[in-house]
mmCIF file of C-alpha atoms in Angstrom:
data_model
loop_
_atom_site.group_PDB
_atom_site.id
_atom_site.type_symbol
_atom_site.label_atom_id
_atom_site.label_comp_id
_atom_site.label_asym_id
_atom_site.label_seq_id
_atom_site.Cartn_x
_atom_site.Cartn_y
_atom_site.Cartn_z
ATOM 1 C CA SER A 1438 10.212 46.550 71.762
ATOM 2 C CA GLN A 1439 12.392 45.535 69.070
ATOM 3 C CA LYS A 1440 16.450 45.665 69.429
ATOM 4 C CA ILE A 1441 19.387 45.905 66.523
ATOM 5 C CA GLU A 1442 22.597 45.874 68.037
ATOM 6 C CA GLN A 1443 25.674 46.169 66.053
ATOM 7 C CA ASN A 1444 29.140 46.548 67.288
ATOM 8 C CA SER A 1445 29.143 50.517 67.917
ATOM 9 C CA GLU A 1446 33.126 50.442 68.268
ATOM 10 C CA ALA A 1447 35.151 50.786 65.285
ATOM 11 C CA LEU A 1448 36.263 47.683 63.945
ATOM 12 C CA ASN A 1449 40.193 47.653 62.880
ATOM 13 C CA ILE A 1450 41.750 45.147 60.960
ATOM 14 C CA GLN A 1451 44.798 44.908 58.240
ATOM 15 C CA GLU A 1452 44.471 44.493 54.676
ATOM 16 C CA GLY A 1453 44.275 41.604 52.975
ATOM 17 C CA LYS A 1454 42.074 39.898 56.436
ATOM 18 C CA THR A 1455 38.739 38.965 56.541
ATOM 19 C CA ALA A 1456 36.478 41.343 58.415
ATOM 20 C CA THR A 1457 33.552 40.246 60.102
ATOM 21 C CA LEU A 1458 30.837 42.312 61.246
ATOM 22 C CA THR A 1459 27.659 41.090 63.905
ATOM 23 C CA CYS A 1460 24.056 42.107 63.871
ATOM 24 C CA ASN A 1461 22.020 40.618 66.677
ATOM 25 C CA TYR A 1462 18.348 41.283 67.338
ATOM 26 C CA THR A 1463 15.903 40.785 69.877
ATOM 27 C CA ASN A 1464 12.076 40.783 69.821
ATOM 28 C CA TYR A 1465 12.106 40.271 66.423
ATOM 29 C CA SER A 1466 11.355 37.851 63.688
ATOM 30 C CA PRO A 1467 12.595 39.514 60.216
ATOM 31 C CA ALA A 1468 11.852 37.805 56.978
ATOM 32 C CA TYR A 1469 14.936 39.540 55.221
ATOM 33 C CA LEU A 1470 18.019 41.201 56.214
ATOM 34 C CA GLN A 1471 19.998 43.551 54.432
ATOM 35 C CA TRP A 1472 23.620 45.183 54.669
ATOM 36 C CA TYR A 1473 24.110 48.587 53.510
ATOM 37 C CA ARG A 1474 27.443 50.220 53.327
ATOM 38 C CA GLN A 1475 28.053 53.975 54.231
ATOM 39 C CA ASP A 1476 30.583 56.373 53.312
ATOM 40 C CA PRO A 1477 30.550 60.005 55.379
ATOM 41 C CA GLY A 1478 28.567 62.503 53.825
ATOM 42 C CA ARG A 1479 26.851 59.733 51.697
ATOM 43 C CA GLY A 1480 23.400 58.039 51.833
ATOM 44 C CA PRO A 1481 23.649 54.275 52.709
ATOM 45 C CA VAL A 1482 24.039 51.950 49.612
ATOM 46 C CA PHE A 1483 23.021 48.586 49.403
ATOM 47 C CA LEU A 1484 24.881 45.550 49.107
ATOM 48 C CA LEU A 1485 23.258 42.232 50.344
ATOM 49 C CA LEU A 1486 19.693 40.781 51.382
ATOM 50 C CA ILE A 1487 19.308 37.860 52.358
ATOM 51 C CA ARG A 1488 15.654 35.917 53.533
ATOM 52 C CA GLU A 1489 14.796 34.178 56.533
ATOM 53 C CA ASN A 1490 15.018 30.320 54.835
ATOM 54 C CA GLU A 1491 18.548 31.059 53.482
ATOM 55 C CA LYS A 1492 21.649 30.221 55.465
ATOM 56 C CA GLU A 1493 24.309 32.158 53.201
ATOM 57 C CA LYS A 1494 24.626 34.625 50.666
ATOM 58 C CA ARG A 1495 27.481 35.710 48.516
ATOM 59 C CA LYS A 1496 28.562 38.639 46.317
ATOM 60 C CA GLU A 1497 32.437 38.598 45.129
ATOM 61 C CA ARG A 1498 33.803 39.301 48.627
ATOM 62 C CA LEU A 1499 31.361 39.392 50.559
ATOM 63 C CA LYS A 1500 29.379 36.967 52.666
ATOM 64 C CA VAL A 1501 26.182 37.263 54.894
ATOM 65 C CA THR A 1502 24.873 34.552 57.153
ATOM 66 C CA PHE A 1503 21.432 34.649 58.669
ATOM 67 C CA ASP A 1504 20.734 32.299 62.129
ATOM 68 C CA THR A 1505 17.232 32.785 62.865
ATOM 69 C CA THR A 1506 17.740 30.903 65.849
ATOM 70 C CA LEU A 1507 20.690 32.794 67.607
ATOM 71 C CA LYS A 1508 19.007 35.890 65.840
ATOM 72 C CA GLN A 1509 22.282 36.974 64.480
ATOM 73 C CA SER A 1510 23.772 37.951 61.108
ATOM 74 C CA LEU A 1511 27.091 38.149 60.048
ATOM 75 C CA PHE A 1512 28.657 40.199 57.710
ATOM 76 C CA HIS A 1513 32.154 38.829 55.907
ATOM 77 C CA ILE A 1514 34.395 40.785 53.894
ATOM 78 C CA THR A 1515 37.335 38.523 52.638
ATOM 79 C CA ALA A 1516 40.513 39.854 51.359
ATOM 80 C CA SER A 1517 39.854 42.892 52.976
ATOM 81 C CA GLN A 1518 40.748 46.297 51.271
ATOM 82 C CA PRO A 1519 41.459 49.936 52.356
ATOM 83 C CA ALA A 1520 38.568 50.937 50.052
ATOM 84 C CA ASP A 1521 36.277 48.753 51.760
ATOM 85 C CA SER A 1522 36.464 50.987 55.462
ATOM 86 C CA ALA A 1523 32.928 52.768 55.670
ATOM 87 C CA THR A 1524 30.301 51.962 58.318
ATOM 88 C CA TYR A 1525 28.515 48.925 57.353
ATOM 89 C CA LEU A 1526 24.521 48.920 58.569
ATOM 90 C CA CYS A 1527 22.608 45.903 58.850
ATOM 91 C CA ALA A 1528 18.213 46.429 58.679
ATOM 92 C CA LEU A 1529 15.952 44.281 59.320
ATOM 93 C CA GLY A 1530 12.326 43.742 58.093
ATOM 94 C CA PRO A 1531 9.802 44.148 56.940
ATOM 95 C CA GLY A 1532 8.202 44.797 60.066
ATOM 96 C CA THR A 1533 4.743 46.553 59.821
ATOM 97 C CA TYR A 1534 6.144 47.174 55.693
ATOM 98 C CA LYS A 1535 9.375 48.828 56.842
ATOM 99 C CA TYR A 1536 13.037 48.374 57.573
ATOM 100 C CA ILE A 1537 14.691 48.644 61.097
ATOM 101 C CA PHE A 1538 18.148 49.733 60.791
ATOM 102 C CA GLY A 1539 21.104 49.337 63.533
ATOM 103 C CA THR A 1540 23.411 52.118 63.877
ATOM 104 C CA GLY A 1541 26.343 50.725 62.102
ATOM 105 C CA THR A 1542 29.737 49.079 62.582
ATOM 106 C CA ARG A 1543 32.517 51.550 61.221
ATOM 107 C CA LEU A 1544 35.244 49.387 59.795
ATOM 108 C CA LYS A 1545 38.983 50.823 58.947
ATOM 109 C CA VAL A 1546 41.219 48.515 56.833
ATOM 110 C CA LEU A 1547 45.029 49.536 57.710
ATOM 111 C CA ALA A 1548 47.142 49.486 54.607
ATOM 112 C CA ASP B 1320 22.133 59.753 35.854
ATOM 113 C CA THR B 1321 21.402 60.298 39.626
ATOM 114 C CA ALA B 1322 18.842 57.603 40.624
ATOM 115 C CA VAL B 1323 17.617 59.814 44.056
ATOM 116 C CA SER B 1324 18.526 63.457 44.166
ATOM 117 C CA GLN B 1325 17.632 65.726 46.883
ATOM 118 C CA THR B 1326 17.924 69.368 47.397
ATOM 119 C CA PRO B 1327 19.348 71.070 49.725
ATOM 120 C CA LYS B 1328 22.722 69.478 50.396
ATOM 121 C CA TYR B 1329 22.635 71.706 52.982
ATOM 122 C CA LEU B 1330 20.348 74.042 55.092
ATOM 123 C CA VAL B 1331 21.207 75.927 57.862
ATOM 124 C CA THR B 1332 18.183 77.976 59.619
ATOM 125 C CA GLN B 1333 17.066 79.417 62.909
ATOM 126 C CA MET B 1334 14.678 77.964 65.052
ATOM 127 C CA GLY B 1335 11.439 78.832 64.040
ATOM 128 C CA ASN B 1336 11.552 79.334 60.630
ATOM 129 C CA ASP B 1337 9.821 76.794 57.828
ATOM 130 C CA LYS B 1338 11.848 74.858 55.605
ATOM 131 C CA SER B 1339 11.241 72.032 52.577
ATOM 132 C CA ILE B 1340 13.495 69.521 51.414
ATOM 133 C CA LYS B 1341 12.358 68.076 47.903
ATOM 134 C CA CYS B 1342 13.314 64.584 46.654
ATOM 135 C CA GLU B 1343 12.996 62.936 43.219
ATOM 136 C CA GLN B 1344 13.622 59.409 41.629
ATOM 137 C CA ASN B 1345 14.147 58.403 38.297
ATOM 138 C CA LEU B 1346 14.183 54.679 38.940
ATOM 139 C CA GLY B 1347 10.379 54.403 38.065
ATOM 140 C CA HIS B 1348 9.809 52.935 41.946
ATOM 141 C CA ASP B 1349 6.386 53.288 43.494
ATOM 142 C CA THR B 1350 7.311 53.673 47.006
ATOM 143 C CA MET B 1351 9.462 56.382 48.683
ATOM 144 C CA TYR B 1352 10.542 57.103 52.433
ATOM 145 C CA TRP B 1353 12.124 59.598 54.367
ATOM 146 C CA TYR B 1354 14.857 58.633 57.347
ATOM 147 C CA LYS B 1355 16.253 60.765 59.773
ATOM 148 C CA GLN B 1356 19.799 60.215 60.636
ATOM 149 C CA ASP B 1357 20.702 61.495 64.191
ATOM 150 C CA SER B 1358 24.469 62.271 65.505
ATOM 151 C CA LYS B 1359 24.773 58.831 66.833
ATOM 152 C CA LYS B 1360 24.458 57.733 63.217
ATOM 153 C CA PHE B 1361 21.142 56.064 63.491
ATOM 154 C CA LEU B 1362 18.749 56.055 60.723
ATOM 155 C CA LYS B 1363 15.265 55.819 61.860
ATOM 156 C CA ILE B 1364 12.388 55.689 59.155
ATOM 157 C CA MET B 1365 10.059 58.959 59.565
ATOM 158 C CA PHE B 1366 7.315 58.289 56.329
ATOM 159 C CA SER B 1367 6.570 55.839 53.480
ATOM 160 C CA TYR B 1368 4.612 56.828 50.590
ATOM 161 C CA ASN B 1369 3.421 53.964 48.133
ATOM 162 C CA ASN B 1370 1.888 55.153 45.052
ATOM 163 C CA LYS B 1371 1.594 58.796 46.508
ATOM 164 C CA GLU B 1372 -0.424 57.180 49.502
ATOM 165 C CA LEU B 1373 0.913 57.704 52.812
ATOM 166 C CA ILE B 1374 1.748 54.147 54.398
ATOM 167 C CA ILE B 1375 3.736 54.741 57.383
ATOM 168 C CA ASN B 1376 4.091 57.919 59.632
ATOM 169 C CA GLU B 1377 6.457 56.950 62.441
ATOM 170 C CA THR B 1378 5.254 58.899 65.649
ATOM 171 C CA VAL B 1379 6.941 62.400 63.898
ATOM 172 C CA PRO B 1380 5.704 65.721 65.220
ATOM 173 C CA ASN B 1381 3.269 66.757 63.112
ATOM 174 C CA ARG B 1382 5.589 69.843 62.612
ATOM 175 C CA PHE B 1383 6.734 67.598 59.503
ATOM 176 C CA SER B 1384 4.521 67.336 56.880
ATOM 177 C CA PRO B 1385 5.144 64.899 53.605
ATOM 178 C CA LYS B 1386 3.684 65.828 50.137
ATOM 179 C CA SER B 1387 3.775 63.851 47.334
ATOM 180 C CA PRO B 1388 2.930 64.923 43.951
ATOM 181 C CA ASP B 1389 3.650 62.356 42.084
ATOM 182 C CA LYS B 1390 5.479 59.075 42.117
ATOM 183 C CA ALA B 1391 8.871 60.137 41.145
ATOM 184 C CA HIS B 1392 8.869 63.190 43.987
ATOM 185 C CA LEU B 1393 8.370 62.927 47.585
ATOM 186 C CA ASN B 1394 8.855 66.236 49.814
ATOM 187 C CA LEU B 1395 9.183 67.147 53.172
ATOM 188 C CA HIS B 1396 8.057 70.340 54.453
ATOM 189 C CA ILE B 1397 9.191 71.339 58.308
ATOM 190 C CA ASN B 1398 7.289 73.792 60.035
ATOM 191 C CA SER B 1399 8.487 75.990 63.309
ATOM 192 C CA LEU B 1400 11.999 74.102 63.194
ATOM 193 C CA GLU B 1401 13.405 73.171 66.610
ATOM 194 C CA LEU B 1402 17.182 72.924 67.776
ATOM 195 C CA GLY B 1403 16.569 68.905 67.825
ATOM 196 C CA ASP B 1404 15.579 69.097 64.039
ATOM 197 C CA SER B 1405 19.305 69.262 63.475
ATOM 198 C CA ALA B 1406 20.354 66.130 61.852
ATOM 199 C CA VAL B 1407 20.835 64.534 58.584
ATOM 200 C CA TYR B 1408 17.456 63.514 56.171
ATOM 201 C CA PHE B 1409 17.283 60.835 53.599
ATOM 202 C CA CYS B 1410 14.994 60.207 51.085
ATOM 203 C CA ALA B 1411 15.317 56.897 49.272
ATOM 204 C CA SER B 1412 12.858 54.758 47.149
ATOM 205 C CA SER B 1413 12.076 50.787 46.765
ATOM 206 C CA GLN B 1414 10.640 49.017 43.471
ATOM 207 C CA GLU B 1415 7.961 47.204 45.728
ATOM 208 C CA TYR B 1416 6.479 48.099 49.098
ATOM 209 C CA GLY B 1417 8.210 47.129 52.398
ATOM 210 C CA THR B 1418 10.468 44.042 51.166
ATOM 211 C CA ASP B 1419 12.889 45.803 48.412
ATOM 212 C CA THR B 1420 16.293 47.155 48.546
ATOM 213 C CA GLN B 1421 16.097 51.038 48.729
ATOM 214 C CA TYR B 1422 18.009 53.799 47.281
ATOM 215 C CA PHE B 1423 19.026 56.186 49.161
ATOM 216 C CA GLY B 1424 19.707 60.070 48.229
ATOM 217 C CA PRO B 1425 23.065 61.841 48.981
ATOM 218 C CA GLY B 1426 21.235 63.405 52.340
ATOM 219 C CA THR B 1427 20.175 66.657 53.778
ATOM 220 C CA ARG B 1428 22.344 67.947 56.515
ATOM 221 C CA LEU B 1429 19.913 70.396 58.532
ATOM 222 C CA THR B 1430 21.237 72.515 61.359
ATOM 223 C CA VAL B 1431 18.858 74.705 63.250
ATOM 224 C CA LEU B 1432 20.910 77.423 65.278
#
């Protein structure tokens, strides 16, 4: 069955450093991969979308890579700030016209 | 100017009751979704509607019945609530079906006692 794995443990980093979050998947060949941010008590908010024929996508301090051979996406936040603290979800799709979400990685940026 | 809104924000009820959650989007999107997020934060799709037509029904008990009176609204009615239904329910919408960015509502935290 399709499986998405994100590091379930929290990631703590110092302010100013680069945070790198991992999304691994199996038994799936997604055409798209999205990253969302979720703050406590709120709904996920879209950050970036990357297509299977794209290796890398950037938006301000965010960078996403998509390696279909390794079946992995990396999500980077450069010059991290305490305000970046949140849970980050990856979502793969479309599979039978829907996205499948990972369980997310909680990031905490320490001042 | 809330893009996707849900009511209520919190819902506490007894086992066996029937309840509804309402969702409205003002983005002009064609597709709307219901997701369930459990205590482990796993976000799982329940239903997807495109232009008021049901597209996806993900092995959800038939106690859950979505209703889409128009493209801007997708309500979720739950009959005979069970303890295991306790979760956060999110409504979402997207411009296109299946491939587009999804915009999520703030969620409804349902607690069944």
